[in-house]
Every structure is written in structure tokens, then in C-alpha cells.
Short mmCIF file of C-alpha atoms and ligand atoms in Angstrom, two decimals:
data_model
loop_
_atom_site.label_atom_id
_atom_site.label_comp_id
_atom_site.label_asym_id
_atom_site.label_seq_id
_atom_site.Cartn_x
_atom_site.Cartn_y
_atom_site.Cartn_z
CA UNK J 333 -22.83 95.27 103.73
CA UNK J 334 -22.07 98.94 103.35
CA UNK J 335 -19.21 101.22 104.41
CA UNK J 336 -15.72 99.93 103.84
CA UNK J 337 -16.61 96.40 102.71
CA UNK J 338 -17.51 96.39 99.04
CA UNK J 339 -20.01 93.56 98.91
CA UNK J 340 -19.73 93.13 95.16
CA UNK J 341 -15.94 92.71 95.31
CA UNK J 342 -16.48 90.12 98.05
CA UNK J 343 -19.05 88.25 95.96
CA UNK J 344 -16.70 88.28 92.97
CA UNK J 345 -13.78 87.04 95.10
CA UNK J 346 -15.88 84.14 96.38
CA UNK J 347 -16.91 83.36 92.83
CA UNK J 348 -13.30 83.49 91.54
CA UNK J 349 -12.22 81.04 94.26
CA UNK J 350 -14.86 78.50 93.20
CA UNK J 351 -14.22 79.15 89.48
CA UNK J 352 -10.66 78.04 90.19
CA UNK J 353 -11.81 74.92 92.08
CA UNK J 354 -14.08 74.08 89.15
CA UNK J 355 -11.34 74.88 86.66
CA UNK J 356 -13.84 77.09 84.86
CA UNK J 357 -13.18 78.46 81.38
CA UNK J 358 -12.25 82.15 81.94
CA UNK J 359 -14.75 83.28 79.28
CA UNK J 360 -17.60 81.49 81.06
CA UNK J 361 -16.40 82.91 84.38
CA UNK J 362 -16.54 86.38 82.80
CA UNK J 363 -20.27 85.93 82.07
CA UNK J 364 -21.01 85.01 85.69
CA UNK J 365 -18.73 87.55 87.40
CA UNK J 366 -20.96 90.39 86.21
CA UNK J 367 -24.73 90.87 86.18
CA UNK J 368 -26.47 90.23 82.86
CA UNK J 369 -28.53 93.44 83.06
CA UNK J 370 -28.58 96.49 85.32
CA UNK J 371 -31.15 99.27 85.68
CA UNK J 372 -30.49 102.59 87.38
CA UNK J 373 -33.36 105.07 87.43
CA UNK J 374 -34.91 108.06 89.16
CA UNK J 375 -38.14 107.73 91.12
CA UNK J 376 -40.02 111.03 91.53
CA UNK J 377 -42.38 111.02 94.52
CA UNK J 378 -44.97 113.69 95.36
CA UNK J 379 -44.66 114.16 99.13
CA UNK J 380 -47.66 114.79 101.39
CA UNK J 381 -46.71 118.49 101.74
CA UNK J 382 -46.96 118.95 97.97
CA UNK J 383 -43.20 119.06 97.24
CA UNK J 384 -41.56 116.72 94.78
CA UNK J 385 -38.59 114.56 95.79
CA UNK J 386 -36.52 112.40 93.50
CA UNK J 387 -34.99 109.11 94.71
CA UNK J 388 -32.39 106.79 93.19
CA UNK J 389 -33.72 103.34 92.21
CA UNK J 390 -31.97 100.15 91.07
CA UNK J 391 -32.67 96.68 89.72
CA UNK J 392 -29.98 94.18 88.87
CA UNK J 393 -30.69 90.94 87.00
CA UNK J 394 -27.64 88.75 87.50
CA UNK J 395 -28.47 85.57 85.61
CA UNK J 396 -31.69 84.00 84.32
CA UNK J 397 -30.39 80.79 82.69
CA UNK J 398 -32.43 78.63 85.10
CA UNK J 399 -35.59 80.76 85.08
CA UNK J 400 -36.95 84.25 85.82
CA UNK J 401 -34.76 86.47 88.01
CA UNK J 402 -35.76 86.45 91.67
CA UNK J 403 -34.82 88.69 94.58
CA UNK J 404 -35.93 91.37 96.98
CA UNK J 405 -36.33 95.12 96.81
CA UNK J 406 -34.58 97.01 99.61
CA UNK J 407 -35.49 100.50 100.78
CA UNK J 408 -32.36 101.58 102.65
CA UNK J 409 -30.54 104.92 103.04
CA UNK J 410 -27.09 103.43 102.35
CA UNK J 411 -28.10 101.23 99.44
CA UNK J 412 -25.52 101.23 96.63
CA UNK J 413 -25.40 99.80 93.13
CA UNK J 414 -22.60 97.45 94.25
CA UNK J 415 -24.59 96.10 97.21
CA UNK J 416 -27.46 95.35 94.86
CA UNK J 417 -25.10 93.68 92.37
CA UNK J 418 -23.64 91.44 95.09
CA UNK J 419 -27.03 90.48 96.46
CA UNK J 420 -28.31 89.71 92.94
CA UNK J 421 -25.35 87.38 92.35
CA UNK J 422 -25.90 85.63 95.69
CA UNK J 423 -29.57 85.13 94.74
CA UNK J 424 -28.49 83.26 91.59
CA UNK J 425 -26.47 80.84 93.73
CA UNK J 426 -29.17 80.55 96.40
CA UNK J 427 -31.91 79.64 93.89
CA UNK J 428 -29.58 77.21 92.14
CA UNK J 429 -28.47 75.45 95.32
CA UNK J 430 -32.11 75.13 96.43
CA UNK J 431 -32.79 73.78 92.92
CA UNK J 432 -35.70 76.09 92.25
CA UNK J 433 -36.09 77.14 88.59
CA UNK J 434 -35.25 80.81 89.10
CA UNK J 435 -32.30 83.12 88.53
CA UNK J 436 -30.92 85.94 90.64
CA UNK J 437 -31.98 89.56 90.98
CA UNK J 438 -32.11 92.37 93.53
CA UNK J 439 -33.36 95.93 93.59
CA UNK J 440 -33.79 98.92 95.78
CA UNK J 441 -34.28 102.59 96.40
CA UNK J 442 -31.89 104.81 98.36
CA UNK J 443 -34.29 105.96 101.09
CA UNK J 444 -34.99 105.56 104.77
CA UNK J 445 -38.59 104.30 104.73
CA UNK J 446 -39.05 105.35 108.37
CA UNK J 447 -39.05 108.98 107.15
CA UNK J 448 -42.02 108.41 104.81
CA UNK J 449 -45.74 108.43 105.53
CA UNK J 450 -47.88 105.49 104.39
CA UNK J 451 -49.14 107.41 101.34
CA UNK J 452 -45.60 108.48 100.41
CA UNK J 453 -44.45 104.86 100.65
CA UNK J 454 -47.32 103.80 98.40
CA UNK J 455 -46.40 106.43 95.78
CA UNK J 456 -42.76 105.36 95.98
CA UNK J 457 -43.67 101.70 95.41
CA UNK J 458 -45.84 102.59 92.43
CA UNK J 459 -43.01 104.81 91.11
CA UNK J 460 -40.54 101.91 91.28
CA UNK J 461 -42.95 99.83 89.18
CA UNK J 462 -43.42 102.68 86.65
CA UNK J 463 -39.70 102.46 85.95
CA UNK J 464 -39.40 98.69 85.83
CA UNK J 465 -42.71 97.24 84.61
CA UNK J 466 -41.45 96.49 81.10
CA UNK J 467 -38.60 94.42 82.52
CA UNK J 468 -40.28 92.49 85.33
CA UNK J 469 -43.07 89.89 85.25
CA UNK J 470 -43.82 86.31 86.28
CA UNK J 471 -41.72 85.04 83.34
CA UNK J 472 -39.01 87.73 83.53
CA UNK J 473 -38.18 88.91 87.01
CA UNK J 474 -40.12 88.44 90.25
CA UNK J 475 -39.20 90.84 93.09
CA UNK J 476 -40.06 90.31 96.78
CA UNK J 477 -39.82 92.15 100.12
CA UNK J 478 -36.42 92.65 101.72
CA UNK J 479 -34.84 95.15 104.14
CA UNK J 480 -37.23 98.11 104.53
CA UNK J 481 -40.03 96.71 102.39
CA UNK J 482 -43.15 94.84 103.50
CA UNK J 483 -45.93 92.52 102.24
CA UNK J 484 -48.24 95.55 102.00
CA UNK J 485 -45.75 97.25 99.68
CA UNK J 486 -45.68 94.13 97.46
CA UNK J 487 -49.48 94.38 97.31
CA UNK J 488 -49.25 97.98 96.00
CA UNK J 489 -46.53 97.08 93.52
CA UNK J 490 -48.47 94.09 92.21
CA UNK J 491 -51.55 96.31 91.84
CA UNK J 492 -49.61 98.93 89.87
CA UNK J 493 -48.10 96.31 87.57
CA UNK J 494 -51.51 94.69 86.99
CA UNK J 495 -53.02 98.07 86.09
CA UNK J 496 -50.19 98.90 83.68
CA UNK J 497 -50.40 95.63 81.78
CA UNK J 498 -54.20 95.48 82.05
CA UNK J 499 -54.32 92.04 83.67
CA UNK J 500 -54.42 90.80 87.27
CA UNK J 501 -50.93 89.34 87.69
CA UNK J 502 -50.28 88.26 91.30
CA UNK J 503 -47.19 86.20 90.34
CA UNK J 504 -45.12 89.31 89.48
CA UNK J 505 -44.24 89.93 93.16
CA UNK J 506 -43.98 87.43 96.00
CA UNK J 507 -44.14 88.03 99.73
CA UNK J 508 -47.66 89.42 99.33
CA UNK J 509 -50.03 89.39 102.30
CA UNK J 510 -52.15 86.30 102.98
CA UNK J 511 -55.50 86.78 101.26
CA UNK J 512 -53.82 89.07 98.72
CA UNK J 513 -52.03 86.28 96.83
CA UNK J 514 -49.52 85.37 99.58
CA UNK J 515 -48.60 81.80 100.57
CA UNK J 516 -49.25 79.96 103.80
CA UNK J 517 -46.02 79.00 105.56
CA UNK J 518 -43.95 81.99 104.41
CA UNK J 519 -43.58 83.26 108.00
CA UNK J 520 -42.10 79.96 109.21
CA UNK J 521 -40.25 79.18 105.95
CA UNK J 522 -36.73 80.47 106.59
CA UNK J 523 -36.49 79.38 110.24
CA UNK J 524 -37.97 75.93 109.62
CA UNK J 525 -35.76 75.59 106.53
CA UNK J 526 -32.72 76.19 108.77
CA UNK J 527 -33.93 73.39 111.05
CA UNK J 528 -34.52 70.93 108.18
CA UNK J 529 -30.85 71.37 107.20
CA UNK J 530 -29.74 71.04 110.85
CA UNK J 531 -31.72 67.77 111.11
CA UNK J 532 -29.95 66.40 108.01
CA UNK J 533 -26.54 67.49 109.33
CA UNK J 534 -27.28 65.71 112.61
CA UNK J 535 -28.12 62.50 110.74
CA UNK J 536 -24.82 62.78 108.89
CA UNK J 537 -22.90 63.35 112.14
CA UNK J 538 -24.82 60.65 114.05
CA UNK J 539 -26.16 63.11 116.60
CA UNK J 540 -29.36 62.57 118.56
CA UNK J 541 -31.51 65.72 118.09
CA UNK J 542 -33.57 64.99 121.21
CA UNK J 543 -30.39 65.17 123.32
CA UNK J 544 -29.10 68.31 121.60
CA UNK J 545 -28.94 71.92 122.67
CA UNK J 546 -28.76 74.98 120.44
CA UNK J 547 -27.89 78.65 121.01
CA UNK J 548 -29.17 81.33 118.68
CA UNK J 549 -28.25 84.90 117.89
CA UNK J 550 -31.26 87.05 116.99
CA UNK J 551 -34.95 86.85 117.74
CA UNK J 552 -36.52 88.13 114.53
CA UNK J 553 -38.37 86.19 111.89
CA UNK J 554 -35.62 83.65 111.17
CA UNK J 555 -34.45 83.05 114.75
CA UNK J 556 -37.96 82.77 116.21
CA UNK J 557 -38.97 79.95 113.87
CA UNK J 558 -35.56 78.29 114.00
CA UNK J 559 -35.87 78.17 117.83
CA UNK J 560 -39.45 76.89 117.64
CA UNK J 561 -38.47 74.33 115.01
CA UNK J 562 -35.46 73.09 116.99
CA UNK J 563 -37.75 72.30 119.91
CA UNK J 564 -41.00 71.29 118.19
CA UNK J 565 -39.67 69.55 115.06
CA UNK J 566 -36.46 68.01 116.43
CA UNK J 567 -37.24 67.61 120.14
CA UNK J 568 -34.08 69.50 121.16
CA UNK J 569 -33.59 72.32 123.67
CA UNK J 570 -32.56 75.93 123.10
CA UNK J 571 -30.26 77.50 125.67
CA UNK J 572 -30.68 81.13 124.59
CA UNK J 573 -31.54 83.69 121.95
CA UNK J 574 -30.17 87.20 121.65
CA UNK J 575 -31.76 90.41 120.50
CA UNK J 576 -31.26 94.14 120.03
CA UNK J 577 -32.90 96.04 122.91
CA UNK J 578 -34.44 99.15 121.43
CA UNK J 579 -34.77 100.98 124.76
CA UNK J 580 -31.20 100.38 125.95
CA UNK J 581 -29.74 100.53 122.43
CA UNK J 582 -27.63 97.45 123.01
CA UNK J 583 -27.89 93.71 122.41
CA UNK J 584 -28.55 91.09 125.10
CA UNK J 585 -28.63 87.30 125.33
CA UNK J 586 -31.70 85.82 127.05
CA UNK J 587 -31.15 82.36 128.50
CA UNK J 588 -32.86 79.81 130.72
CA UNK J 589 -31.18 76.91 132.51
CA UNK J 590 -33.98 74.48 131.52
CA UNK J 591 -34.12 75.78 127.96
CA UNK J 592 -36.06 78.75 126.66
CA UNK J 593 -39.71 78.68 125.53
CA UNK J 594 -39.63 80.63 122.24
CA UNK J 595 -43.41 80.88 122.01
CA UNK J 596 -43.45 82.60 125.42
CA UNK J 597 -40.62 84.93 124.36
CA UNK J 598 -42.49 85.64 121.11
CA UNK J 599 -45.48 86.73 123.18
CA UNK J 600 -43.33 89.39 124.91
CA UNK J 601 -41.51 90.57 121.76
CA UNK J 602 -42.39 93.69 119.79
CA UNK J 603 -42.57 93.82 116.00
CA UNK J 604 -38.88 94.81 115.76
CA UNK J 605 -37.68 91.75 117.68
CA UNK J 606 -37.10 93.48 121.03
CA UNK J 607 -37.91 91.35 124.12
CA UNK J 608 -39.49 92.77 127.31
CA UNK J 609 -36.64 92.14 129.81
CA UNK J 610 -38.71 92.56 132.95
CA UNK J 611 -41.32 90.03 131.89
CA UNK J 612 -38.52 87.62 130.88
CA UNK J 613 -36.84 87.99 134.31
CA UNK J 614 -40.17 87.41 136.08
CA UNK J 615 -40.45 84.11 134.18
CA UNK J 616 -37.00 82.95 135.39
CA UNK J 617 -34.90 84.03 132.42
CA UNK J 618 -31.39 85.42 132.81
CA UNK J 619 -30.30 88.46 130.80
CA UNK J 620 -26.66 88.23 129.74
CA UNK J 621 -24.36 90.27 127.54
CA UNK J 622 -24.69 90.29 123.77
CA UNK J 623 -21.79 87.88 123.14
CA UNK J 624 -22.92 85.22 125.65
CA UNK J 625 -24.80 83.20 123.00
CA UNK J 626 -21.62 82.21 121.16
CA UNK J 627 -19.84 80.71 124.18
CA UNK J 628 -22.72 78.49 125.34
CA UNK J 629 -22.01 74.82 125.94
CA UNK J 630 -24.27 73.56 123.16
CA UNK J 631 -24.18 71.26 120.13
CA UNK J 632 -25.50 73.69 117.52
CA UNK J 633 -24.91 77.42 117.02
CA UNK J 634 -27.37 79.34 114.85
CA UNK J 635 -26.37 82.95 114.08
CA UNK J 636 -29.64 84.41 112.75
CA UNK J 637 -29.30 88.18 113.13
CA UNK J 638 -26.53 90.08 111.34
CA UNK J 639 -23.51 89.62 109.09
CA UNK J 640 -19.94 89.24 110.41
CA UNK J 641 -20.94 87.94 113.88
CA UNK J 642 -18.70 84.89 113.83
CA UNK J 643 -15.37 86.65 113.35
CA UNK J 644 -11.70 86.17 114.28
CA UNK J 645 -12.39 87.25 117.89
CA UNK J 646 -15.77 85.69 118.64
CA UNK J 647 -14.88 82.36 116.99
CA UNK J 648 -12.34 81.76 119.79
CA UNK J 649 -15.18 81.65 122.33
CA UNK J 650 -16.97 78.73 120.68
CA UNK J 651 -17.18 75.75 123.06
CA UNK J 652 -15.51 72.42 122.18
CA UNK J 653 -18.95 70.79 122.35
CA UNK J 654 -20.21 72.66 119.25
CA UNK J 655 -20.52 70.35 116.24
CA UNK J 656 -22.67 72.40 113.84
CA UNK J 657 -22.79 76.05 112.80
CA UNK J 658 -26.04 76.70 110.92
CA UNK J 659 -25.94 80.08 109.17
CA UNK J 660 -29.49 81.43 109.41
CA UNK J 661 -28.33 85.00 108.72
CA UNK J 662 -26.72 86.14 105.49
CA UNK J 663 -22.93 86.34 105.74
CA UNK J 664 -22.60 85.72 109.51
CA UNK J 665 -19.10 84.19 109.23
CA UNK J 666 -15.99 86.13 108.19
CA UNK J 667 -13.35 84.37 106.01
CA UNK J 668 -10.90 84.41 108.99
CA UNK J 669 -13.42 82.68 111.27
CA UNK J 670 -14.19 80.22 108.49
CA UNK J 671 -10.59 79.00 108.61
CA UNK J 672 -10.85 78.43 112.37
CA UNK J 673 -14.12 76.50 111.97
CA UNK J 674 -12.52 74.31 109.32
CA UNK J 675 -9.46 73.57 111.46
CA UNK J 676 -11.65 72.68 114.45
CA UNK J 677 -13.83 70.38 112.34
CA UNK J 678 -17.05 72.30 113.05
CA UNK J 679 -19.63 71.34 110.42
CA UNK J 680 -20.80 74.50 108.63
CA UNK J 681 -24.15 74.81 106.87
CA UNK J 682 -23.47 77.82 104.62
CA UNK J 683 -25.95 80.71 104.56
CA UNK J 684 -27.26 80.44 101.02
CA UNK J 685 -28.13 76.78 101.62
CA UNK J 686 -29.22 77.09 105.26
CA UNK J 687 -31.56 80.09 104.80
CA UNK J 688 -32.92 79.17 101.35
CA UNK J 689 -36.32 78.26 102.86
CA UNK J 690 -37.61 81.81 102.39
CA UNK J 691 -36.95 81.99 98.67
CA UNK J 692 -38.21 78.43 98.24
CA UNK J 693 -41.62 79.34 99.67
CA UNK J 694 -41.57 82.54 97.58
CA UNK J 695 -41.21 80.26 94.57
CA UNK J 696 -44.15 78.18 95.87
CA UNK J 697 -46.12 81.43 96.14
CA UNK J 698 -45.64 82.23 92.44
CA UNK J 699 -46.48 78.62 91.51
CA UNK J 700 -49.76 78.92 93.47
CA UNK J 701 -50.44 82.32 91.85
CA UNK J 702 -49.96 80.74 88.42
CA UNK J 703 -52.39 77.91 89.22
CA UNK J 704 -54.77 80.22 91.09
CA UNK J 705 -55.01 77.37 93.60
CA UNK J 706 -53.58 77.58 97.12
CA UNK J 707 -52.01 74.91 99.32
CA UNK J 708 -52.49 74.48 103.07
CA UNK J 709 -49.67 75.37 105.46
CA UNK J 710 -48.97 71.64 106.00
CA UNK J 711 -48.62 71.09 102.24
CA UNK J 712 -46.29 74.08 101.85
CA UNK J 713 -44.05 73.03 104.77
CA UNK J 714 -43.90 69.42 103.55
CA UNK J 715 -42.79 70.56 100.09
CA UNK J 716 -40.28 72.89 101.75
CA UNK J 717 -38.87 70.00 103.80
CA UNK J 718 -38.42 67.92 100.64
CA UNK J 719 -36.61 70.75 98.83
CA UNK J 720 -34.33 71.65 101.74
CA UNK J 721 -33.45 68.00 102.39
CA UNK J 722 -32.57 67.44 98.72
CA UNK J 723 -30.53 70.65 98.61
CA UNK J 724 -28.59 69.73 101.75
CA UNK J 725 -27.86 66.21 100.51
CA UNK J 726 -26.68 67.41 97.08
CA UNK J 727 -24.19 69.75 98.79
CA UNK J 728 -23.07 67.07 101.25
CA UNK J 729 -22.51 64.62 98.38
CA UNK J 730 -20.40 67.23 96.53
CA UNK J 731 -18.43 67.96 99.70
CA UNK J 732 -17.64 64.26 100.17
CA UNK J 733 -16.90 63.59 96.50
CA UNK J 734 -14.56 66.57 96.05
CA UNK J 735 -13.30 66.56 99.65
CA UNK J 736 -14.13 70.23 100.06
CA UNK J 737 -15.69 72.28 102.85
CA UNK J 738 -19.49 72.64 102.77
CA UNK J 739 -19.36 76.31 101.70
CA UNK J 740 -17.19 75.51 98.69
CA UNK J 741 -19.37 72.49 97.91
CA UNK J 742 -22.52 74.65 97.95
CA UNK J 743 -20.93 77.10 95.51
CA UNK J 744 -19.76 74.23 93.30
CA UNK J 745 -23.27 72.72 93.15
CA UNK J 746 -24.88 76.12 92.47
CA UNK J 747 -22.42 77.35 89.84
CA UNK J 748 -22.38 73.92 88.19
CA UNK J 749 -26.19 74.00 87.83
CA UNK J 750 -26.19 77.51 86.35
CA UNK J 751 -23.48 76.58 83.85
CA UNK J 752 -25.38 73.43 82.88
CA UNK J 753 -28.51 75.52 82.18
CA UNK J 754 -26.46 77.96 80.07
CA UNK J 755 -25.03 75.02 78.10
CA UNK J 756 -28.45 73.40 77.59
CA UNK J 757 -29.77 76.72 76.28
CA UNK J 758 -26.83 77.05 73.92
CA UNK J 759 -25.49 80.24 75.54
CA UNK J 760 -22.00 78.84 75.90
P1 LIG K 816 -35.42 90.56 111.61
O1 LIG K 816 -35.26 92.01 111.37
O2 LIG K 816 -36.79 89.97 111.72
O3 LIG K 816 -34.63 90.14 112.95
C1 LIG K 816 -33.35 90.52 113.23
C2 LIG K 816 -33.10 90.18 114.70
O4 LIG K 816 -31.75 90.45 115.00
C3 LIG K 816 -33.93 90.95 115.70
O5 LIG K 816 -34.42 90.07 116.66
C4 LIG K 816 -32.94 91.90 116.34
O6 LIG K 816 -33.30 92.19 117.66
C5 LIG K 816 -31.70 91.07 116.27
N1 LIG K 816 -30.48 91.83 116.39
C6 LIG K 816 -30.16 93.00 115.78
N2 LIG K 816 -28.93 93.41 116.16
C7 LIG K 816 -28.47 92.47 117.02
C8 LIG K 816 -27.28 92.30 117.73
N3 LIG K 816 -26.28 93.18 117.65
N4 LIG K 816 -27.13 91.20 118.51
C9 LIG K 816 -28.12 90.29 118.60
N5 LIG K 816 -29.28 90.39 117.94
C10 LIG K 816 -29.45 91.46 117.16
O7 LIG K 816 -34.60 89.85 110.47
P2 LIG K 816 -34.74 88.39 109.91
O8 LIG K 816 -35.71 88.41 108.78
O9 LIG K 816 -34.93 87.42 111.01
O10 LIG K 816 -33.31 88.19 109.25
C11 LIG K 816 -32.16 87.82 110.01
C12 LIG K 816 -31.05 87.44 109.06
O11 LIG K 816 -31.49 86.40 108.18
C13 LIG K 816 -30.56 88.56 108.12
O12 LIG K 816 -29.20 88.34 107.88
C14 LIG K 816 -31.35 88.29 106.84
O13 LIG K 816 -30.71 88.83 105.69
C15 LIG K 816 -31.33 86.79 106.83
N6 LIG K 816 -32.39 86.16 106.00
C16 LIG K 816 -33.70 86.36 106.28
C17 LIG K 816 -34.67 85.71 105.51
C18 LIG K 816 -36.13 85.85 105.81
O14 LIG K 816 -36.92 85.18 105.14
N7 LIG K 816 -36.54 86.63 106.80
C19 LIG K 816 -34.28 84.89 104.45
C20 LIG K 816 -32.93 84.70 104.20
C21 LIG K 816 -31.98 85.34 104.99
#
């Protein structure tokens, strides 16, 4: 979401389209087109060699009508204010569509974390909190890990906040490590959430999951658990996954004629999602080119790696057998490809509904922090299933009632809920 595409303009365009569908009062639309509050600040960090470096930090709070702002902190060298604004707006819609009582936020620092030592990273995290502690908190704004940030970093940030306000406050950051205030089930949450929505879509389309095949792009956190879930929760088979090979600096698709075993592939995958090709070949897997996943003869396609992967070119390769596109990644489908999917009658589960499992379990984490009582993994995943199923069915009902595509329906449900909260609070 950097370079030539201005993510914030894209987010505003999407919003304007739905504002028109909803026949929204232009004044109300004006409130939601822009973030409610924005913070831009400098983060001085003492480096290990004794020099001082100053980094650019951001936090954007888009809308908190439904509850405290929620959204990740990204450490990325090409982070911009506009990227953060767009992501904060998308978080408002994601929390609303999942019907969790939170608003939207996002933050970041312009930095490549790979260039920092562990102690420099810790000082940077504490520095971010020094700038923002008056404006975050379990009842104000609850950040989480995102691109370039980790559970350990959330632990440092939570510690700094707790010291500054003089009170142990685990609920100020989510995505903390297990044993340090984190929740069971967070690792599986997004991938399993994808599968709960796929299961509901299959019911709607009268498909038999146990006779279904899926193909996935990606083999990181989301794709691994989506593949496992498709097999273990639905009884289906997975034809392939794809991944970025760090040695060859290119992407490959890894497939198996009888269906892949994601737990085996997980055992030969490094922490960056790169699969050991030789070990895969020894086990009977075939290594194909990066695009092979999208042309597989399957019932369900799950892009779960990067944005813009289903585009005007690649969409032409989708087999006639495909009935469902489940968007595990953020923004995997371009507007041009979207039109092709619509015309071919492929059922789309839009990203901010499909991958809302992660933020839903983050919400469960802050609830558990508040209670100081922790649920088992089974309890967390059961509650997640309930939330995802309800969210999917609310969007499907809107899509059928208004005769609109699922992506528009998801926006209509989300924006409608935010507006209702603003009305109930007397803001509009
Ligand atoms: P990750 O970093 O764990 O995994 C990314 C995967 O994509 C890796 O397996 C990598 O090898 C693969 N990949 C990279 N380039 C590729 C290419 N050109 N072709 C094929 N595969 C490629 O990331 P993740 O957490 O799994 O996130 C994936 C997507 O899901 C992102 O769009 C992210 O924003 C979105 N998302 C993640 C979560 C979450 O909880 N992790 C929640 C919501 C949305």
C-alpha cells in the first residue's frame, strides 16, 4: 500500500461509493471520510553506539463511536501518514462488521526494524509510548502488533504505559505474549476465522465441504491456519499453498495430487514462511510457479499473502469450478478483478469480514485482561466461531435484502452500525 497507490484516497473512494448506496447525508459522510484525531510526533532513540537518532511516529484514531479505537502499530520504512489514515479507517469498518465494541485506529514509525538491535527496538517501543500514553488506554485506544512489530514489543509497550500511569494495565495493548497477558487462540484466530466464513458460505451455496478442494496463496500465519482449518474443521482437501522463497528470491506454489498436509509443511517452514523445497519434493510435493495456485481446479480460492494478487490478468486464470473467493489477505482483489468476479457469479467473502478473526480475538484478549481471568483455547475459538458466523450472516442478509455484492453489503452493515452508534450518542 505504498508507492503510486494512495491508500487513503482508495479508502475514501470506497467509502464514497457506499455513502451513495446508503444515500448518506453529506455532512455525516464528511465526519467519516476523515479521521477524528491524528498524532504526528518525533521519537528520539539512543542507539547502541551512543548516537541519537530521531524517527517519525504516527497514530490515527479514525472513529470511536462504538468503543475505544483499535488497530496495529507498524514499523516500516515506507510508512506514510496516508497509509496509516487508510488502515485506521478500514479498522473502523472491520470492528463494526465483526460487531465488536471497538472503533478504528492505526499507528506506526517510519523505520526498518531489521536494522535495529533488540535494545534499540525496546527503546523505540518505549519512545512511541512516551509520545502517546496520554491518548491511549483500555478505554481510549488499544494498539496491537502489525507489520514489523511483535508480541514482545507489545510487552515492552504495555510495561512502559503501566509505569507511566502507575498501574499494571495489560489491556492497553493486545497481541501480547502468552503468559504476559496474551490470549489463547490468537495464533489460529485469523486463519480459522477465514474458515468459519467459508463454512457459512458453503451452507448458503449448498456445497458439501467434505467434497471440496481449496487452493491458497501464502503460507504465513493466516494461510497456515486457514489450510489446517479447511482440512481439520471442514473435512475438505487443499490442493496447494504458495510462498516466498527467501533463498531464490521468488515465489512458488507447492502442491500435492492427494492434497497437501499443512502440518507437515509447517514443520519444514521457517519463521518467515519459507518452505524447504527439497524436503517437500522428497515427500512427493510438486513445486510450481508462483501463479499456479490461482488456476487450480478447486472450489475455493483463498488469497492469504499480499494485496492486489487477484487482478485483471490473474483473474482470467480462475477455473470455472471456483465458487468462493475468501479474502484472507487485506486488499487481495483489485476493483477491475472484482467486476470479473461479479460477472462470473463467484461468491466473494470480502477481506474485512473474512479476516476479522484476528481483531476479534484481540478484543477477547482485552476482555480477559479486564477480568483478569483467562479462557481456554477451546473457549476462545468457540466464541470466535459464534462472532464470525453472526458477522457473515448479517452481511449475507444485507446482500440479499439490498441485492448488492457481498463487499458492498459488508460496507453497508459496518457503516450503518457506526452511524447508529453516533446517533445513539447524540453526535449527529
Ligand atoms: P505472514 O508474514 O505471516 O505471511 C505472509 C506469507 O505470504 C508468507 O508465507 C510469505 O512466504 C508469503 N508470500 C510473500 N510474498 C509472496 C508471493 N509473492 N507469492 C506467494 N506468497 C508470498 O503474514 P500473515 O500474518 O499471514 O498475513 C497475510 C495477509 O493477511 C496480509 O495481507 C495481512 O495484512 C493479512 N491479515 C493478517 C492478519 C493476522 O492476524 N495475521 C489479520 C488480518 C489480515
